[in-house]
PDB file of C-alpha atoms and ligand atoms in Angstrom:
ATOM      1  CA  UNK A   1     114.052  91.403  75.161  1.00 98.00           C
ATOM      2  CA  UNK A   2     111.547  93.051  73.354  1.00 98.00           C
ATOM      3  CA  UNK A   3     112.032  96.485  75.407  1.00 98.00           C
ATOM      4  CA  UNK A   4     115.740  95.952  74.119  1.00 98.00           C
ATOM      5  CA  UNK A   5     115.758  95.584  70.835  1.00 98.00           C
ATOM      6  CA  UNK A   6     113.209  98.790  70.745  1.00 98.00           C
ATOM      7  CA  UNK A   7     116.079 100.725  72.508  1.00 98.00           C
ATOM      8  CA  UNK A   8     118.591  99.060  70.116  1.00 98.00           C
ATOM      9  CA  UNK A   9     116.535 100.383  66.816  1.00 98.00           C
ATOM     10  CA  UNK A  10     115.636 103.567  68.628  1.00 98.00           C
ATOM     11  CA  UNK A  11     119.288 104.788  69.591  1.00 98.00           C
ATOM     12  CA  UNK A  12     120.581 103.263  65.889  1.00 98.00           C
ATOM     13  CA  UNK A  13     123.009 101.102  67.515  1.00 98.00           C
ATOM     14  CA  UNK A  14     122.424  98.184  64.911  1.00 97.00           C
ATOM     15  CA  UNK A  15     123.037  95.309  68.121  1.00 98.00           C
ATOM     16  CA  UNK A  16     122.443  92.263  67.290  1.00 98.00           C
ATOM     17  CA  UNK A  17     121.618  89.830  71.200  1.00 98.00           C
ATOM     18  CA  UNK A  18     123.179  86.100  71.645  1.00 98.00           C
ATOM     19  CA  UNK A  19     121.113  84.202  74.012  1.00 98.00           C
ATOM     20  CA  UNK A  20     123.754  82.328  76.378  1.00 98.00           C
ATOM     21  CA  UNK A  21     121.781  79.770  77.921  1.00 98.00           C
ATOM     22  CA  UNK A  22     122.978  77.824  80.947  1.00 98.00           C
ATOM     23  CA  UNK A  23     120.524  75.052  83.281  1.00 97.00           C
ATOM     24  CA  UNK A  24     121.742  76.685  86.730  1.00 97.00           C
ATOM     25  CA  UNK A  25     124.333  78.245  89.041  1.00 95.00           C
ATOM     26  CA  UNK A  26     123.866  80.513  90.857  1.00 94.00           C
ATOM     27  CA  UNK A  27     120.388  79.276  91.015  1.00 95.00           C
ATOM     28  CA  UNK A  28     118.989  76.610  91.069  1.00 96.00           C
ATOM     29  CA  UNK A  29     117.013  77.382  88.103  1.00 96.00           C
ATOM     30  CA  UNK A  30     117.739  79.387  85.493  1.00 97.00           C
ATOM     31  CA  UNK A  31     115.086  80.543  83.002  1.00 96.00           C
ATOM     32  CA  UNK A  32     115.825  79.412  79.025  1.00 97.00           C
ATOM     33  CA  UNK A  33     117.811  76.563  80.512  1.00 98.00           C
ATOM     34  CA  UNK A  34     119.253  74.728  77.099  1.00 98.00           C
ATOM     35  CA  UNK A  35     119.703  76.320  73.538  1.00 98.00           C
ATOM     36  CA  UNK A  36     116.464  74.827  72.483  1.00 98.00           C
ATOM     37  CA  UNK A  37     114.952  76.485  75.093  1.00 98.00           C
ATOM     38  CA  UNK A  38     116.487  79.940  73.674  1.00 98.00           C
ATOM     39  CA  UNK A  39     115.585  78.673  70.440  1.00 98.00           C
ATOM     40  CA  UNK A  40     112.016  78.087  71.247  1.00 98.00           C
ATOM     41  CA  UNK A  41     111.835  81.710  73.040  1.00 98.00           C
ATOM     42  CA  UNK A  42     113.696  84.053  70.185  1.00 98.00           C
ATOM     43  CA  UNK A  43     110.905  82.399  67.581  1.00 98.00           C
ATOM     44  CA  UNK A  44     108.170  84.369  69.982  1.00 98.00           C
ATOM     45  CA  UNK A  45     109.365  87.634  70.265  1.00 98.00           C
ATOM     46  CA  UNK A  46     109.167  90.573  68.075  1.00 98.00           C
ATOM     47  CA  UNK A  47     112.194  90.880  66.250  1.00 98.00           C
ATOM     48  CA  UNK A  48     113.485  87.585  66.259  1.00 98.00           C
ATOM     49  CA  UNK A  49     116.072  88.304  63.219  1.00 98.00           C
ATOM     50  CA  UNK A  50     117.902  90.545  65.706  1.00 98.00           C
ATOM     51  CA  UNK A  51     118.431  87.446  68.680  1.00 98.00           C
ATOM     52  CA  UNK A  52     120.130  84.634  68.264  1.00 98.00           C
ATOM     53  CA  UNK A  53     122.259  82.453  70.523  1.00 98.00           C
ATOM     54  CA  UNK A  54     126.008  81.662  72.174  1.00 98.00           C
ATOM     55  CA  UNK A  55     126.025  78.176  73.108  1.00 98.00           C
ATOM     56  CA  UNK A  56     128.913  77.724  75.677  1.00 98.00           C
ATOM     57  CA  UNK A  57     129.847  73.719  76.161  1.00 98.00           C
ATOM     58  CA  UNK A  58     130.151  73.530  79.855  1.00 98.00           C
ATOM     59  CA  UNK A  59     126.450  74.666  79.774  1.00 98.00           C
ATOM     60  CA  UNK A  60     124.847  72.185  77.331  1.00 97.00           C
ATOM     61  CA  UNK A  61     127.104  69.419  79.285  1.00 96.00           C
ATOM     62  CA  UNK A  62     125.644  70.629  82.790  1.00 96.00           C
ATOM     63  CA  UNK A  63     122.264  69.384  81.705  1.00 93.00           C
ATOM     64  CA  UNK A  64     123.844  66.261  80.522  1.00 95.00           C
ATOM     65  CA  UNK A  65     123.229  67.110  76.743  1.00 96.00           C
ATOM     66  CA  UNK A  66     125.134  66.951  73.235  1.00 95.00           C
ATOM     67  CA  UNK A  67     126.904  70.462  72.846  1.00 97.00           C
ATOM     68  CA  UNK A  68     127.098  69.317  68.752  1.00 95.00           C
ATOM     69  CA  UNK A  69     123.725  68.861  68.784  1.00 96.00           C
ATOM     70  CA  UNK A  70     122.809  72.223  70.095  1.00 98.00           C
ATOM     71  CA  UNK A  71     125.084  74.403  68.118  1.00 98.00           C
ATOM     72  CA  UNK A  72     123.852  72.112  64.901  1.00 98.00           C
ATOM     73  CA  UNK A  73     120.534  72.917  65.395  1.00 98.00           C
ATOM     74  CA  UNK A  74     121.213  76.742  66.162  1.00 98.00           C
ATOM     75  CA  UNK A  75     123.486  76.490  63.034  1.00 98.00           C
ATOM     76  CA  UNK A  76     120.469  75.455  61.224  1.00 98.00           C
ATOM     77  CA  UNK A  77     118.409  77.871  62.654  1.00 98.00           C
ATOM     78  CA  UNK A  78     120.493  80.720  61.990  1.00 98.00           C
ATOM     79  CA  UNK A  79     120.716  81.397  64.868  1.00 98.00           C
ATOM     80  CA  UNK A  80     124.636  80.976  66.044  1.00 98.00           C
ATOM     81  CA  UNK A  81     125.746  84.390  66.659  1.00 98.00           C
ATOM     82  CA  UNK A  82     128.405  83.494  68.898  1.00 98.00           C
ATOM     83  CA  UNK A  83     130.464  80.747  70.519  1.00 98.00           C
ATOM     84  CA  UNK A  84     131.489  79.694  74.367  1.00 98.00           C
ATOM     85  CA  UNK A  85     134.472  77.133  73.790  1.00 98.00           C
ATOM     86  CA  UNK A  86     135.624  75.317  77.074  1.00 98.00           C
ATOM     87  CA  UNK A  87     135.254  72.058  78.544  1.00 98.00           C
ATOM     88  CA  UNK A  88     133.220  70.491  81.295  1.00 97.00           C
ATOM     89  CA  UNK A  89     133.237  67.374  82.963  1.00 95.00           C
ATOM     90  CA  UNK A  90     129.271  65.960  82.164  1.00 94.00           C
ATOM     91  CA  UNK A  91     126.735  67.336  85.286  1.00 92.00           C
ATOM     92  CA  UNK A  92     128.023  69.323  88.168  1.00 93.00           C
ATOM     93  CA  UNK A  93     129.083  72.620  88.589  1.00 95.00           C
ATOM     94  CA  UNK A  94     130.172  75.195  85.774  1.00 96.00           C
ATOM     95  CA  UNK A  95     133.464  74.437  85.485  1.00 96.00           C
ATOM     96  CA  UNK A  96     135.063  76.488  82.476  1.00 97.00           C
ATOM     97  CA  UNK A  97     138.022  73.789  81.659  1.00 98.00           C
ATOM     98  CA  UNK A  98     140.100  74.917  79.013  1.00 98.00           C
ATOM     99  CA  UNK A  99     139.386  74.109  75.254  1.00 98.00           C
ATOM    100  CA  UNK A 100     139.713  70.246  74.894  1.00 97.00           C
ATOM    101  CA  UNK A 101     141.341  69.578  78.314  1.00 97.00           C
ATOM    102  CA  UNK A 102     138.517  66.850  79.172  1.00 96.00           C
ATOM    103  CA  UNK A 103     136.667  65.677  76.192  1.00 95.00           C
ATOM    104  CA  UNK A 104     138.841  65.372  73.207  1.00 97.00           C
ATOM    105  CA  UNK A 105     136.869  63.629  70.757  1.00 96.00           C
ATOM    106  CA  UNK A 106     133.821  66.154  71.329  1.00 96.00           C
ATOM    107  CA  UNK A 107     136.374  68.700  70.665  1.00 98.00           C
ATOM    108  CA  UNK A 108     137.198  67.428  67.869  1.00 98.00           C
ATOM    109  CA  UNK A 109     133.960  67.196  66.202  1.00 98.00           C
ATOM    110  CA  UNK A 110     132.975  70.525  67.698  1.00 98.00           C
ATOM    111  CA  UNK A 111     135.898  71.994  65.738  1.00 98.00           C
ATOM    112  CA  UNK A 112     135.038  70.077  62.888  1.00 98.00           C
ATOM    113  CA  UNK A 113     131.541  71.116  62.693  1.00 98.00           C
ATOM    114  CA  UNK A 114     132.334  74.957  62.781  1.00 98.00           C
ATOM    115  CA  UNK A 115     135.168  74.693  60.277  1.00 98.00           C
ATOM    116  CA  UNK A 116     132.774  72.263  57.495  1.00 97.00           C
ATOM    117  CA  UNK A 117     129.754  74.668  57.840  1.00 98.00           C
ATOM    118  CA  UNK A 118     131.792  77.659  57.022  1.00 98.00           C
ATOM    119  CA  UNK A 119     131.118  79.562  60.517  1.00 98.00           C
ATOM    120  CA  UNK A 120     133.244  82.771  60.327  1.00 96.00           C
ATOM    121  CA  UNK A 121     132.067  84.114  64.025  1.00 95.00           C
ATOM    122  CA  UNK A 122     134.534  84.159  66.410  1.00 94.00           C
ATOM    123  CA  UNK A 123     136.184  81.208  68.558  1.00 96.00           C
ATOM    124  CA  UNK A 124     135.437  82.449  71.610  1.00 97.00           C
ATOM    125  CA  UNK A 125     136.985  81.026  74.733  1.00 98.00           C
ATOM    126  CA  UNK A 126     135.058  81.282  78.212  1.00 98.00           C
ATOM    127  CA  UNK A 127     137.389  79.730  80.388  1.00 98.00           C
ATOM    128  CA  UNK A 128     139.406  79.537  83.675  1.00 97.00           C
ATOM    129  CA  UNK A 129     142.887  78.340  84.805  1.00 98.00           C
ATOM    130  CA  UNK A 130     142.965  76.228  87.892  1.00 97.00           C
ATOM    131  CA  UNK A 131     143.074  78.444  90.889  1.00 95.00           C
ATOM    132  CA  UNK A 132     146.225  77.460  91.654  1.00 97.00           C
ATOM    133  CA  UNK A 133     147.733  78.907  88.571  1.00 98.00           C
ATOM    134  CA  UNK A 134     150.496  81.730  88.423  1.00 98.00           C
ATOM    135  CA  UNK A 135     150.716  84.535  85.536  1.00 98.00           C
ATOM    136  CA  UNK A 136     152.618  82.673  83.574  1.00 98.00           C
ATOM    137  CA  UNK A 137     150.743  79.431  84.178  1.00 98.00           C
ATOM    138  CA  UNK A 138     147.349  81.163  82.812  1.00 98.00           C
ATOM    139  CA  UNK A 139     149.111  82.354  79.636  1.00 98.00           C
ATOM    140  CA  UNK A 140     150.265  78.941  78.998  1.00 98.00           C
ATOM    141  CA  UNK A 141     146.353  78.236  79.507  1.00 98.00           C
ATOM    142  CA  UNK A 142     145.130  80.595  76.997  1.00 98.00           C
ATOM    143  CA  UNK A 143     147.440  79.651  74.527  1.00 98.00           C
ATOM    144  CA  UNK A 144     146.329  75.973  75.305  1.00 98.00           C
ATOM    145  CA  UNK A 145     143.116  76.859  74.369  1.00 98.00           C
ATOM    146  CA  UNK A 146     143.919  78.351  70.953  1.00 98.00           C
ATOM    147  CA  UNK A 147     146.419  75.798  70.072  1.00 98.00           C
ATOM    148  CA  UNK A 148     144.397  72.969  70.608  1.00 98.00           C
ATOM    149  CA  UNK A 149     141.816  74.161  68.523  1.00 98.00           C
ATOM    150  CA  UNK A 150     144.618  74.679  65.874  1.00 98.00           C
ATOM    151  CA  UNK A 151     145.752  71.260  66.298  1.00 98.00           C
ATOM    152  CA  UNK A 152     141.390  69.722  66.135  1.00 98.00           C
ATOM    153  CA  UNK A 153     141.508  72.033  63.056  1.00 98.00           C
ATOM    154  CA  UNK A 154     144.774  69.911  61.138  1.00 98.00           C
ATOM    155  CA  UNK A 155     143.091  66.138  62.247  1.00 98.00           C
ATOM    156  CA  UNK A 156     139.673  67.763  60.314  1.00 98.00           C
ATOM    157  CA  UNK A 157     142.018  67.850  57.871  1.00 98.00           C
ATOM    158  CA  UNK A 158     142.959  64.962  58.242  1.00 98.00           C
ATOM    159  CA  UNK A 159     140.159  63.197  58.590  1.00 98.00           C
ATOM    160  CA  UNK A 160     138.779  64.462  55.129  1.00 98.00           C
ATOM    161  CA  UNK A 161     141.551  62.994  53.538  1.00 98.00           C
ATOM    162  CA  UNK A 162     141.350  59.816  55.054  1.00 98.00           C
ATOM    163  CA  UNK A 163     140.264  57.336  52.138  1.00 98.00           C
ATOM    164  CA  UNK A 164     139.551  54.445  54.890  1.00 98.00           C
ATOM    165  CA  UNK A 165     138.232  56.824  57.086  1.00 98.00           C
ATOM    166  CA  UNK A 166     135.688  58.407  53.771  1.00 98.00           C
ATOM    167  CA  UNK A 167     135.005  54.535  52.402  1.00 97.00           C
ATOM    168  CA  UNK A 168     133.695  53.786  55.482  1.00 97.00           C
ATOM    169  CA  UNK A 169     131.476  57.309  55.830  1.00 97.00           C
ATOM    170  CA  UNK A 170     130.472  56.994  52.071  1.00 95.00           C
ATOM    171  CA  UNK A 171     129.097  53.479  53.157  1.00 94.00           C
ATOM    172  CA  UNK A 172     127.085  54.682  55.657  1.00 94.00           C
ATOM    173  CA  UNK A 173     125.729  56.979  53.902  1.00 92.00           C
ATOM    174  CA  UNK A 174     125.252  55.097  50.635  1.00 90.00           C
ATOM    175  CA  UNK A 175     121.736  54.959  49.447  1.00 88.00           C
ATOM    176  CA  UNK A 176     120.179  53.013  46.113  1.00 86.00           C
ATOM    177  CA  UNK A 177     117.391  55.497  45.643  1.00 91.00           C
ATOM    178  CA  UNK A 178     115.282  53.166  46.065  1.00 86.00           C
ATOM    179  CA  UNK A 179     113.012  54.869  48.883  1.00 90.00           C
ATOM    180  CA  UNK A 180     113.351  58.747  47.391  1.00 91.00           C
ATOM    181  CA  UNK A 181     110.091  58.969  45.676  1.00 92.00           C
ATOM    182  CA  UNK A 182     108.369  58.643  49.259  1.00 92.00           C
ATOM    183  CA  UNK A 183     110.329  61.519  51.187  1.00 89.00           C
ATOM    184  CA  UNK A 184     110.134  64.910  50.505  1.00 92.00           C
ATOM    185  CA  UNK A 185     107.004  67.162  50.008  1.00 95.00           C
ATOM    186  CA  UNK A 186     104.093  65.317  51.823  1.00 96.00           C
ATOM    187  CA  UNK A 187     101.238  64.445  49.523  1.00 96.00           C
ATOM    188  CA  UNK A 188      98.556  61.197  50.566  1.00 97.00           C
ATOM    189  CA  UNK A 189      99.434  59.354  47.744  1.00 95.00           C
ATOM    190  CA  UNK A 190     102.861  58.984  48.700  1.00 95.00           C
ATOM    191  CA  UNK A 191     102.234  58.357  52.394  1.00 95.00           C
ATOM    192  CA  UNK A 192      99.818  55.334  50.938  1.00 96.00           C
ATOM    193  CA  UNK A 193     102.255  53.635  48.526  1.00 94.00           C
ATOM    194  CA  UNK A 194     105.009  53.871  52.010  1.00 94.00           C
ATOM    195  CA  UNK A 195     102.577  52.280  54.219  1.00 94.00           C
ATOM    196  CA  UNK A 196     102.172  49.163  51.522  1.00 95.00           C
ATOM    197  CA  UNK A 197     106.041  48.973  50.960  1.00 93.00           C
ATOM    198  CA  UNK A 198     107.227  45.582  51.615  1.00 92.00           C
ATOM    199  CA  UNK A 199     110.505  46.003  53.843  1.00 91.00           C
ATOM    200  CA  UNK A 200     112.301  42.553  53.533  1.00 92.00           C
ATOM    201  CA  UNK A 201     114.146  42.760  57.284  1.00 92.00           C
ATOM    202  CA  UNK A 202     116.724  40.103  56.095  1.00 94.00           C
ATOM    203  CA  UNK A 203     117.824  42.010  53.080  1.00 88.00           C
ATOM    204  CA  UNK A 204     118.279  45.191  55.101  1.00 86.00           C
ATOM    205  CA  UNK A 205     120.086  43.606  57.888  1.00 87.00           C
ATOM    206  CA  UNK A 206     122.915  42.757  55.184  1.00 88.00           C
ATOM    207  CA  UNK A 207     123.942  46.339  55.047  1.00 83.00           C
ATOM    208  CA  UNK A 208     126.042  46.760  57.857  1.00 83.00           C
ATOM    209  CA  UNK A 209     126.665  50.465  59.613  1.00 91.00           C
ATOM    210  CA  UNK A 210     130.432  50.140  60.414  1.00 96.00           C
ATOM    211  CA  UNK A 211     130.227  52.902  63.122  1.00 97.00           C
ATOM    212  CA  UNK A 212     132.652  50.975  65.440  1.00 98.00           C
ATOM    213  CA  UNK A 213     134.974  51.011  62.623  1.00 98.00           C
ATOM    214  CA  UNK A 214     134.615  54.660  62.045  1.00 98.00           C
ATOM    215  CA  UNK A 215     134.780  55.878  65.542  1.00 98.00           C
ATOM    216  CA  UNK A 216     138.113  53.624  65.990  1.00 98.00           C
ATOM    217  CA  UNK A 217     139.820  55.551  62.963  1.00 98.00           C
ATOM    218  CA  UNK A 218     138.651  58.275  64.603  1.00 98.00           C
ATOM    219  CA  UNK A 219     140.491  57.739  68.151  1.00 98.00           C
ATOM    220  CA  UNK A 220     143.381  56.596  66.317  1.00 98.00           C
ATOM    221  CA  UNK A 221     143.480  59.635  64.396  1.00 98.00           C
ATOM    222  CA  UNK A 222     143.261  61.895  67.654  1.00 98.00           C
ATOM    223  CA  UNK A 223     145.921  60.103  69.478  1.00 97.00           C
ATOM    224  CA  UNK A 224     148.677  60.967  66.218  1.00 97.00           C
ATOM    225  CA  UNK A 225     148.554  56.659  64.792  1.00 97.00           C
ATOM    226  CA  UNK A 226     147.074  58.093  61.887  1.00 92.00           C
TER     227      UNK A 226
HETATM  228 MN1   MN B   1     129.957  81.679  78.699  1.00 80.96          MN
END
């Protein structure tokens, strides 16, 4: 990597490299397995502004990990250059369903995530139709693919303007203030005065987390009930 982006600079080509990592096939093993394994890599080389990576879902799902995870943290990073939308039943072999044909509700959030942060790459699909497909079957497929991400994009929508769906996100998320003057910037003092605070266990068990609830509004929002 370093050898290319010398060649990139030297011919003027202005590149810029996505990292697509993937845990095997047709090995075994494949070197830089998972994103944070890409991650970890671009940090050591010598022009790490010019790498970043393209998470594909089927990949992250092989190795039995959270695609939304991955991209988040590349997202963070600055690192997502690039996109690999499909599906992929969790484990096995690469399988390269089409966008949202097997796990809606990640779909969903995947979509959501991109569209909230802002990301203006492009929604790339790395797919396949079934082998058994015809021409006009795997044009149905790619449209598929684009119209269901069309159709996660409306029920983000959606789901912002939700006021049960918000109440029950702005309760989780609801915080008195009350513990802010021990996070942030690390200094001993603060660390001391956290390790004396008196955490009464009943009090905090009153303040439920109503994720059940929220992940129900959330089904019944993908299946149209909404
Ligand atoms: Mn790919």
């Amino acid at each position: 990597m370093n050898y290319l982006c010398e060649y990139n600079m030297d011919q003027g080509y202005k590149y810029k490299f996505a990292l697509e990592p993937k845990p095997n096939e047709p090995r075994g093993d494949i070197y830089l397995p998972t994103v944070g394994s890409a991650l970890a890599f671009i940090a050591t080389l010598d022009h790490p502004d010019m790498v970043g990576v393209n998470p594909e879902v089927a990949h992250e799902q092989m190795s039995g990990l959270n695609f939304m995870h991955a991209i988040a943290q590349a997202w963070d990073a600055g690192k997502l250059f690039h996109i690999d939308l499909n599906d992929q039943k969790i484990g096995r072999y690469d399988q390269d369903f089409r966008f949202g044909a097997e796990s809606i509700k990640q779909a969903f959030y995947i979509v959501k995530f991109l569209e909230d942060v802002g990301y203006d790459g492009s929604r790339h699909f790395d797919a396949h139709a079934y082998r058994s497909s015809d021409w006009q079957d795997v044009k149905a497929f790619a449209k598929g693919c684009i119209r269901s991400y069309l159709i996660l994009k409306e029920k983000t929508e959606k789901f912002r303007a939700d006021e049960e769906i918000q109440a029950l996100l702005a309760e989780i998320t609801t915080d008195d203030g009350s513990m802010s003057q021990y996070v942030g910037q690390y200094s001993s003092e603060k660390a001391a005065n956290l390790k004396s605070y008196g955490f009464d266990q009943d009090e905090l068990a009153k303040h439920g987390q109503p994720y059940e609830q929220l992940d129900q509004l959330v089904f019944e929002l993908l299946m149209g009930v909404r």
